[in-house]
Amino acid sequence: MKLILKNAKKFNEDKTSNIYIADGKFAAEFAEDQADRVIDLKGACVTPGLVDMHCHLREPGGEYKETIKTGTASAAKGGYTSICPMPNTNPVADNAAVISGIMKKAKEADNCRVYPIGAATKGIDGELISEMGLMKEAGIVAVSDDGHPIKNAGIMRKVMEYASDFDLPVLNHCEDKSLSEGAMNEGTVSTTIGIRGIPTAAEDIMIARDIILSEYLNIPVHICHVSTKGGVRMIRDAKARGVKVTCETCPHYFTLTDDCCETYDTNFKMHPPLRTEEHKQAIIEGIKDGTIDAIATDNAPHHADEKVCEFSVALNGILGFETAFALGYTYLVKTGEISMAKLIDLMCYGPSNILKLGRGGMNIGDDADLAVFDLENEFTFDKEKMLSKSRNTPYDGWKLYGETLLTVMGGKVTYEKLC
Amino acid sequence: MGSASANISTSGSSVNKGESLLDTARTIDMMGTDIIIMRHNQSGAPHFIAPYLKASVVNAGDGMNEHPTQALLDMLTMYERFDTFEGKNIAICGDIYHSRVVRSNAIGLKKLGANVSVYGPKTMMPIGIENMGVRIADSVADCIKDADAVMGLRVQLERQQKSLFPSIAEYAKFYAITPEMLALAKPDAFLMHPGPCNHGVELPTAVYDCDQSVINEQVTNGVAVRMAVLYLLMARRNQL
Ligand SMILES: [Zn+2]
């Protein structure tokens, strides 16, 4: 398969050029008549394929919400070419057999490179460390118990030590569950609408613990989806004194606040919960000054039956693949907070570096993973057009910039919007 | 050696009736005992009782602190093959954290001029062991490469319940001294293990029984070393 993308405007270049792809790699120029397909991008923006270090594909066990096939198609529509599904499937992805099954399904779907995250502890129950070495051989790139954070500091230490033997990053969803029995951020809104609150302290306490362990053991730790001002501040301070801590945030933490929960719309319910404007601004500050290394989606499909219900009963999480880039572009780049190059750092090189995936190269010989976005024209996001099996997005009807026009993974077109 | 001996274990003695260690030791001392050989699960137990007694105390293993006669028999086994310890590379792999064998060997081998490398799962590596003069290796391969002697250590299977390793399958795959790993040592290197060995965990049976294995010889040397310890100790006592 030989592909030519004409009039491409690479995200870090001012003028347009042609991109040549052959045998799955970026290639040197060749004649147009040798190409199987020529696509005129008419000056649209080309970026390396995006990397999502934190998502949920729900397979095995949750196929009624999403499958690896539909989930990776949804990711491709968002411009993603590499994604990392979390292990909270059923059965839990805590052994090589389940990981191999995920890898096999991902290969069959062939929409994205799928790099699974293995469970840090068996059954993600925080007690016994998992078979990280055997899972790494099956394809995992990191370990995490995600929504079931390891509450016992002694076990967390063992997880970090053992994972470091296999050079596997440990990703921790920081939440002290003894403080977080609520359904939304604890504050004026939760009090006003009568919903139990989750304090920012629940997140901050565990971030502090993990930083302390990382510093003491001199082993890296990665903090998942940071949502608080205190978290950003502690991570910034830790980085300044050389602690090997990295972190991510998600688009909802720099675009939404807990005010959105006032109507009990469960599409604004997730863990960690949406915080106040003050915290949202702190997240943007952390993005700007480099404290935050990555933007992940925490893409979390749920069936309507799990979301169309009372607020406190609804499951946590929202879809993210198909809106992440447009939200980042519209609310960070277009507003002048960060440059386009910085956004690509956050959505490609940053996560790729943390997980040592080696993604994002666009030189001749590199895997041809790229995305093309329309940065000029506003579009209205329509949840009914999503490729996910689920519809739990809070962004339906939002007017955004940065619609995906084309996604190419390993030289194969995995998504295209027919113009 | 013409001595009379008596065995006392906690299960068959007044220790499990609540008698303190010191009282038990004093009682034995008062019976006119010359030498008390003591193995105890608490580090420092022999050090603690010795000053109170007329008898000599031999440490036969205290907690995770030391196992001096094991190290002496290990060094005797090496000595029979080395012209000198100077510059020899000794690799020790396994549960370093809990091993009294490692600590005694580190002290002894360093004194004799050998280089000691240690490696085990990070969950079983004690903080600061490099300050005992050993090198912390990056992997089993790195530990064993160019070694003159390779020592495996017993990993207690119960340690899975403490999250020190996830499974026997994984330990055997990533931390065992396999034939491929042993091949990284010098051609005339030999393999040791203080016993008892978990076959198929820290050592595949094929390695335990291989030509390079001197594990059975260690047992024989253990008798000689312990006889020597008693002999020298009695000779010294008789001079007093
Ligand atoms: Zn999470």
PDB file of N, CA and C and ligand atoms in Angstrom, chain A residues 54 56 86 146-147 173 224-225 248 271-272 298, ligand 1:
ATOM      1  N   HIS A  54      -4.446   6.251  28.942  1.00  0.00           N
ATOM      2  CA  HIS A  54      -5.417   5.854  29.982  1.00  0.00           C
ATOM      3  C   HIS A  54      -6.818   5.793  29.381  1.00  0.00           C
ATOM      4  N   HIS A  56     -10.475   2.920  28.751  1.00  0.00           N
ATOM      5  CA  HIS A  56     -11.153   1.663  29.081  1.00  0.00           C
ATOM      6  C   HIS A  56     -11.846   1.166  27.819  1.00  0.00           C
ATOM      7  N   MET A  86      -7.024   0.143  30.420  1.00  0.00           N
ATOM      8  CA  MET A  86      -6.837  -0.202  31.832  1.00  0.00           C
ATOM      9  C   MET A  86      -7.338  -1.638  32.101  1.00  0.00           C
ATOM     10  N   ASP A 146      -5.905   1.213  38.639  1.00  0.00           N
ATOM     11  CA  ASP A 146      -6.794   2.332  38.294  1.00  0.00           C
ATOM     12  C   ASP A 146      -7.842   2.633  39.362  1.00  0.00           C
ATOM     13  N   GLY A 147      -9.106   2.400  39.073  1.00  0.00           N
ATOM     14  CA  GLY A 147     -10.166   2.848  39.981  1.00  0.00           C
ATOM     15  C   GLY A 147     -10.176   2.196  41.347  1.00  0.00           C
ATOM     16  N   HIS A 173      -4.165   5.744  40.265  1.00  0.00           N
ATOM     17  CA  HIS A 173      -5.364   6.587  40.400  1.00  0.00           C
ATOM     18  C   HIS A 173      -5.420   6.945  41.883  1.00  0.00           C
ATOM     19  N   CYS A 224      -2.299   9.291  37.835  1.00  0.00           N
ATOM     20  CA  CYS A 224      -3.338   9.339  36.802  1.00  0.00           C
ATOM     21  C   CYS A 224      -4.240  10.568  37.001  1.00  0.00           C
ATOM     22  N   HIS A 225      -4.841  10.995  35.910  1.00  0.00           N
ATOM     23  CA  HIS A 225      -5.901  12.020  35.857  1.00  0.00           C
ATOM     24  C   HIS A 225      -5.962  12.953  37.077  1.00  0.00           C
ATOM     25  N   GLU A 248      -0.754  12.925  34.493  1.00  0.00           N
ATOM     26  CA  GLU A 248      -1.632  13.252  33.363  1.00  0.00           C
ATOM     27  C   GLU A 248      -2.852  13.983  33.906  1.00  0.00           C
ATOM     28  N   HIS A 271     -14.747   9.823  38.168  1.00  0.00           N
ATOM     29  CA  HIS A 271     -13.729   9.797  39.233  1.00  0.00           C
ATOM     30  C   HIS A 271     -12.378  10.101  38.640  1.00  0.00           C
ATOM     31  N   PRO A 272     -11.605  11.015  39.175  1.00  0.00           N
ATOM     32  CA  PRO A 272     -12.025  11.978  40.186  1.00  0.00           C
ATOM     33  C   PRO A 272     -13.129  12.872  39.637  1.00  0.00           C
ATOM     34  N   ASP A 298      -9.132   8.973  29.759  1.00  0.00           N
ATOM     35  CA  ASP A 298      -9.913   8.182  30.725  1.00  0.00           C
ATOM     36  C   ASP A 298     -11.233   7.765  30.089  1.00  0.00           C
TER      37      ASP A 298
HETATM   38 ZN    ZN C   1      -9.030   6.207  37.181  1.00  0.00          ZN
END
